[in-house]
Each structure stands twice: as structure tokens, then as C-alpha cells.
C-alpha positions as MATLAB code, in Angstrom:
seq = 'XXXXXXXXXXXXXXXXXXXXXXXXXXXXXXXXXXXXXXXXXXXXXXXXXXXXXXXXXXXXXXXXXXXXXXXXXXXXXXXXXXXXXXXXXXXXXXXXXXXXXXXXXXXXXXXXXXXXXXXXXXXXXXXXXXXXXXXXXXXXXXXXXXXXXXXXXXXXXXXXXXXXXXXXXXXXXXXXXXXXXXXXXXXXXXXXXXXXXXXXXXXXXXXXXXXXXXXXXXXXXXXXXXXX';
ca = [
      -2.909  -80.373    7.225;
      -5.913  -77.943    7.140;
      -4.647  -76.742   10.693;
      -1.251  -75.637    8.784;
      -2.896  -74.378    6.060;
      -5.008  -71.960    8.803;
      -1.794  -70.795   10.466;
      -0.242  -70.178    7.274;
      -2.680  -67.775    5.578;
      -2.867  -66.018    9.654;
       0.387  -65.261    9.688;
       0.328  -64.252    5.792;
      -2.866  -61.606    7.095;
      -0.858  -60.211    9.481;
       2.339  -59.873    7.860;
       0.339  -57.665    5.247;
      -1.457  -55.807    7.779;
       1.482  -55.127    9.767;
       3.055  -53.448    6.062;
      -0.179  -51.420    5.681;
       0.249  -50.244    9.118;
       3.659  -49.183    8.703;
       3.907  -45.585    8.587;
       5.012  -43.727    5.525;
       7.216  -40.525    6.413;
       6.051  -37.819    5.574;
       5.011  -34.251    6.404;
       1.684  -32.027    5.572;
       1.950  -28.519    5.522;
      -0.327  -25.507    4.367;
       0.421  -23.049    1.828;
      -0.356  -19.453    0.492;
      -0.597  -17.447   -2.591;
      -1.615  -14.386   -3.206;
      -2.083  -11.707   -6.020;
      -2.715   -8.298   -5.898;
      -3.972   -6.464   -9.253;
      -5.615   -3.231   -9.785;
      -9.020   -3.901  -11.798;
      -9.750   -2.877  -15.222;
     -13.451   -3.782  -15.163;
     -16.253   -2.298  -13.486;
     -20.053   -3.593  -13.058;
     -22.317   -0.889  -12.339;
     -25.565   -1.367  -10.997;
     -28.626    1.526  -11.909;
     -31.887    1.401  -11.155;
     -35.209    3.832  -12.381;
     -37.697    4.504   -9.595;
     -40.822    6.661  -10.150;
     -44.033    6.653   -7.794;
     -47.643    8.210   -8.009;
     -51.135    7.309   -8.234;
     -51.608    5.941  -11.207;
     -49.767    2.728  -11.700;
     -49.725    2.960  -15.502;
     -49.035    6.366  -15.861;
     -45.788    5.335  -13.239;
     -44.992    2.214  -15.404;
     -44.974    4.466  -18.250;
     -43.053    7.161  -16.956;
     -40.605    4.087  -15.582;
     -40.188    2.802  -19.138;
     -39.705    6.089  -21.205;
     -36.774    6.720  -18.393;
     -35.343    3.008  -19.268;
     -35.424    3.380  -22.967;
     -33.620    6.687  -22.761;
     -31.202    4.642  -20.636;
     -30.687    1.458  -23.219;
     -30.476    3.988  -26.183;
     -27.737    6.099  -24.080;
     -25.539    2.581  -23.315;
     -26.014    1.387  -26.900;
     -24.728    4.742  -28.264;
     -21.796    4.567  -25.708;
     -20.682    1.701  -27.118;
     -21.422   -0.976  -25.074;
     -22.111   -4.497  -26.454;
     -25.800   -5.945  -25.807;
     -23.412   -8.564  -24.015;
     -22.404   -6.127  -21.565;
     -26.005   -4.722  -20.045;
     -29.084   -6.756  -18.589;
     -32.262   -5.866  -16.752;
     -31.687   -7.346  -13.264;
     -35.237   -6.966  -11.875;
     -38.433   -5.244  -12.824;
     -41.366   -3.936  -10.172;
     -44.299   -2.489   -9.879;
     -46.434   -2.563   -6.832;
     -48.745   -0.767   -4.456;
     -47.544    0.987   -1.204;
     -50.104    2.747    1.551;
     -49.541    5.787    4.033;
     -51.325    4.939    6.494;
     -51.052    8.015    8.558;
     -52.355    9.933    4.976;
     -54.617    7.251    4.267;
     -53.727    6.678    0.706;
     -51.973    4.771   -1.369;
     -49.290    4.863   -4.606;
     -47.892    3.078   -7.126;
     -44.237    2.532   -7.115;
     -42.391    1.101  -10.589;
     -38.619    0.250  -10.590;
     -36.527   -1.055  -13.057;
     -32.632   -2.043  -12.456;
     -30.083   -2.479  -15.103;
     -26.064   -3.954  -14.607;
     -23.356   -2.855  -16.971;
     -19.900   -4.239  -17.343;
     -17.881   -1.576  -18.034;
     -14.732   -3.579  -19.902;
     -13.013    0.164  -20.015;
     -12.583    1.659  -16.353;
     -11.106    4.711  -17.484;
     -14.697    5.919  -19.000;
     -16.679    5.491  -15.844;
     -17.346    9.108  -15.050;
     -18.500   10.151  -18.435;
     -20.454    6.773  -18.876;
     -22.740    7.949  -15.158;
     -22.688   11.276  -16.054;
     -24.222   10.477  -19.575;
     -26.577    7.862  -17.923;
     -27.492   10.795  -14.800;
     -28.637   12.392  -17.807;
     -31.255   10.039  -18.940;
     -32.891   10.262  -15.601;
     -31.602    7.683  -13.000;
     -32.336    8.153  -10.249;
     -30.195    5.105   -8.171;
     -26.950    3.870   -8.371;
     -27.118    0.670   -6.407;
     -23.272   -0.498   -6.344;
     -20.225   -0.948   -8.091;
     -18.138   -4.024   -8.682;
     -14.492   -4.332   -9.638;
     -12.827   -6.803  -11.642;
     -10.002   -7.534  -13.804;
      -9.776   -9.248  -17.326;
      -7.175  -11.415  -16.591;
      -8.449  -12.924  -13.144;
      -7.735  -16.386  -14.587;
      -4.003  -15.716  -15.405;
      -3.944  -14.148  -11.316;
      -5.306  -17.375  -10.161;
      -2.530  -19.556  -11.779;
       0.114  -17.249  -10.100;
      -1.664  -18.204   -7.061;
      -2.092  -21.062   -7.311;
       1.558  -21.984   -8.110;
       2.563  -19.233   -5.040;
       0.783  -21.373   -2.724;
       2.103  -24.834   -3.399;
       5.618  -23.072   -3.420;
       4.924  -21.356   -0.218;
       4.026  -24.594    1.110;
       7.018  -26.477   -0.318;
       9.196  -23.972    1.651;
       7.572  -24.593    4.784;
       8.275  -28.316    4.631;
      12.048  -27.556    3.834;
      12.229  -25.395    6.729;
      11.038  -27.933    8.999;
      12.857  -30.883    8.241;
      15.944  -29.269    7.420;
      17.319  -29.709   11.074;
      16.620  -33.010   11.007;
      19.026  -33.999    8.063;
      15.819  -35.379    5.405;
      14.862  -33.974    2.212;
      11.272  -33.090    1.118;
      10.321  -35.665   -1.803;
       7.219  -36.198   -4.003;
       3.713  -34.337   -3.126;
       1.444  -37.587   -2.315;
      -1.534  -34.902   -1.424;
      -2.426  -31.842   -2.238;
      -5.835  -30.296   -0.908;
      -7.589  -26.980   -2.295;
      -8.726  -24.871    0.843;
      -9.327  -21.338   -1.084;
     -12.301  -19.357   -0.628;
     -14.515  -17.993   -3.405;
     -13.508  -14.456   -4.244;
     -15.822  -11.901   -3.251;
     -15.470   -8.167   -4.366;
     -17.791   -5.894   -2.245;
     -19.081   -3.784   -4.214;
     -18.633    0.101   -3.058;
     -22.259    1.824   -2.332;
     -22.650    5.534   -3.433;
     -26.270    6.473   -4.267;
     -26.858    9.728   -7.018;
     -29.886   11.967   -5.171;
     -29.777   14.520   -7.091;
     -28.854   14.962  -10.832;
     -27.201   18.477   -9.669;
     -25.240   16.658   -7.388;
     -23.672   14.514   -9.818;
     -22.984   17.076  -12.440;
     -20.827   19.289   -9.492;
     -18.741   15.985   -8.960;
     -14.926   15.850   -9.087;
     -13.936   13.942  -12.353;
     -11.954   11.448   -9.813;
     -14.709    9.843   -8.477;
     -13.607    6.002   -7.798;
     -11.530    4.650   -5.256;
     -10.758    1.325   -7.214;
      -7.930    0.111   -5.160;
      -6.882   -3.417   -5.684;
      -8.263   -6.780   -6.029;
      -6.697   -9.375   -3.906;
      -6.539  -13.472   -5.499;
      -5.561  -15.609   -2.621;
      -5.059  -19.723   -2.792;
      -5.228  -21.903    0.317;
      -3.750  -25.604   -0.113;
      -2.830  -27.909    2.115;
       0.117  -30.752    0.986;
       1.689  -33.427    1.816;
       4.968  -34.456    0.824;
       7.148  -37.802    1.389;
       9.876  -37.623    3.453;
      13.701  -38.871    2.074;
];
């Protein structure tokens, strides 16, 4: 009795395994989205830089040239939201071939500029004040959320096609998604690097003065989809 019992649940263990095992058909495929929007927002990085030998005559001089700066942004209208110190400094450099040393303060400031249009009078207002670096610019668009759903939905389209394609010479139909896997990147915008040397310079420049170009929003997914 126990001995058919034993053989009973084996070959109850191996029918089940032997259903597990079976394979499902199916196909995986990757698809792509992608969106391509010119920006409407621009982060600006500044900075204030002053050096001599006394460090709290520079630190001074560094934060008279920042409040000018704050007042100027404030008076152009942009929220407190919008504009942040990003780092403060103050330290001591030597020349060692003159065999002194200075004091060097900095001070850098980012802006989110939600209106693109007013970049060049926004620098040229801020040149004013008495920057003396523009560190780099950032572009970005208001809506980026809205571009990544159209992505998002491009890619698992794109990939849906793919799978058609494939199994369309073999007379089966592309059923349910079973898996779908998010491969994207994180976006990265480099910003563009143009430093202001001179406030002369600056004041001379042509009022078209950005190359904004486009922002690309690209989704990576992988799926896989039952076969009929």
C-alpha cells in the first residue's frame, strides 16, 4: 500500500513538473520612443569672483557684487523659487614664484529662467551688476512629463510592431504583453559653456546669442508578448 501511495504522488510530481516545463510561446522584443521638443526653460549658472590681499575686504567686495545681483533678479521678476546660491568660497592661494599670497572669494548663483525669450536682456542686466562668470546653461522644457508619456507609449508601440513583423510569416498573432521591462536612460542635458570676460564684450554681443536646439526624450523597453 505505502509503495503505491509513493509511486502515485512520483508520478503526480512529475506530471506537474513536466507542465511547468512546458514552454509558453511567446516572443520578446525591444522597443523605442522618442520625442523631440524645443525647450522653453533655461537654468543659468553665474558666479562672482574677486581676489586680493585682504580676505575681508575681498569677501566684502564679493558680497556687495552678490546683493547687486539678488536685487537685479528680484526686480526682473523672478520668483525666490527660481534662484539659489549654489556654493560659497573663500580661501587663500600663494605665487610661489612672487612669493605671496591672496585671498580669493566666489560666490555662484543658478536661475531658472521659466521665459527663454528674455535671456539676453536678463545677462545683460545681470553683466551689469558685475559678474564676472557665466558657468553654463541648461535647457529644459515645462512639459517634459507630458514628452515622456508620448515616449513612453512610442516605445511599447514600436515594440509591438516589431513582434508583428516577425511572426507574421509564420501565420500567429501577437497576444497579451506578459513582460514589459524599462531600459531608458536618465536624461541628461549638457549644458552649453560660454564664459563673459569682459563686461565690454558682452554689451557688443549680437541679441541672438543661444543656440537652444532641441531636447531629445527617448524610452527603452523591452516586452514580451504571448504568442496565438
Amino acid at each position: 500500500m505505502k509503495k503505491s501511495i509513493i509511486i502515485l504522488f512520483t508520478l503526480l510530481a512529475t506530471s506537474m513538473n513536466a507542465q511547468e516545463n512546458k514552454l509558453v510561446p511567446q516572443i520578446s522584443v525591444s522597443g523605442e520612443g522618442k520625442v523631440k521638443v524645443a525647450p522653453d526653460q533655461v537654468v543659468i549658472n553665474l558666479g562672482v569672483q574677486n581676489t586680493g590681499k585682504d580676505a575681508a575686504e575681498v569677501k566684502k567686495m564679493n558680497d556687495e557684487t552678490v546683493d547687486k545681483v539678488v536685487k537685479y533678479i528680484k526686480k526682473f521678476g523672478i520668483p525666490t523659487s527660481d534662484f539659489q546660491t549654489t556654493n560659497v568660497s573663500l580661501y587663500k592661494s600663494y605665487d610661489y614664484e612672487k612669493k605671496k599670497h591672496n585671498f580669493q572669494a566666489s560666490q555662484s548663483i543658478t536661475i531658472t529662467l521659466k521665459d527663454i525669450k528674455k535671456y539676453d536682456e536678463l545677462m545683460m542686466g545681470l553683466v551689469d551688476t558685475g559678474i564676472n562668470n557665466i558657468n553654463g546653461v541648461e535647457f529644459k522644457s515645462s512639459k517634459i512629463e507630458e514628452h515622456k508619456v508620448t515616449a513612453r507609449k512610442q516605445a511599447i508601440l514600436d515594440a509591438k510592431k516589431k513582434a508583428e513583423d516577425f511572426v507574421s510569416v509564420l501565420n500567429q498573432k501577437v497576444g497579451k504583453a506578459i513582460l514589459i521591462t524599462d531600459n531608458s536612460q536618465p536624461m541628461y542635458q549638457p549644458p552649453m559653456y560660454r564664459n563673459v570676460m569682459m563686461k565690454a564684450e558682452a554689451m557688443d554681443a549680437i541679441p541672438e546669442t543661444l543656440a537652444i536646439g532641441e531636447i531629445e526624450i527617448i524610452t527603452n523597453v523591452n516586452v514580451s508578448f504571448l504568442l496565438e
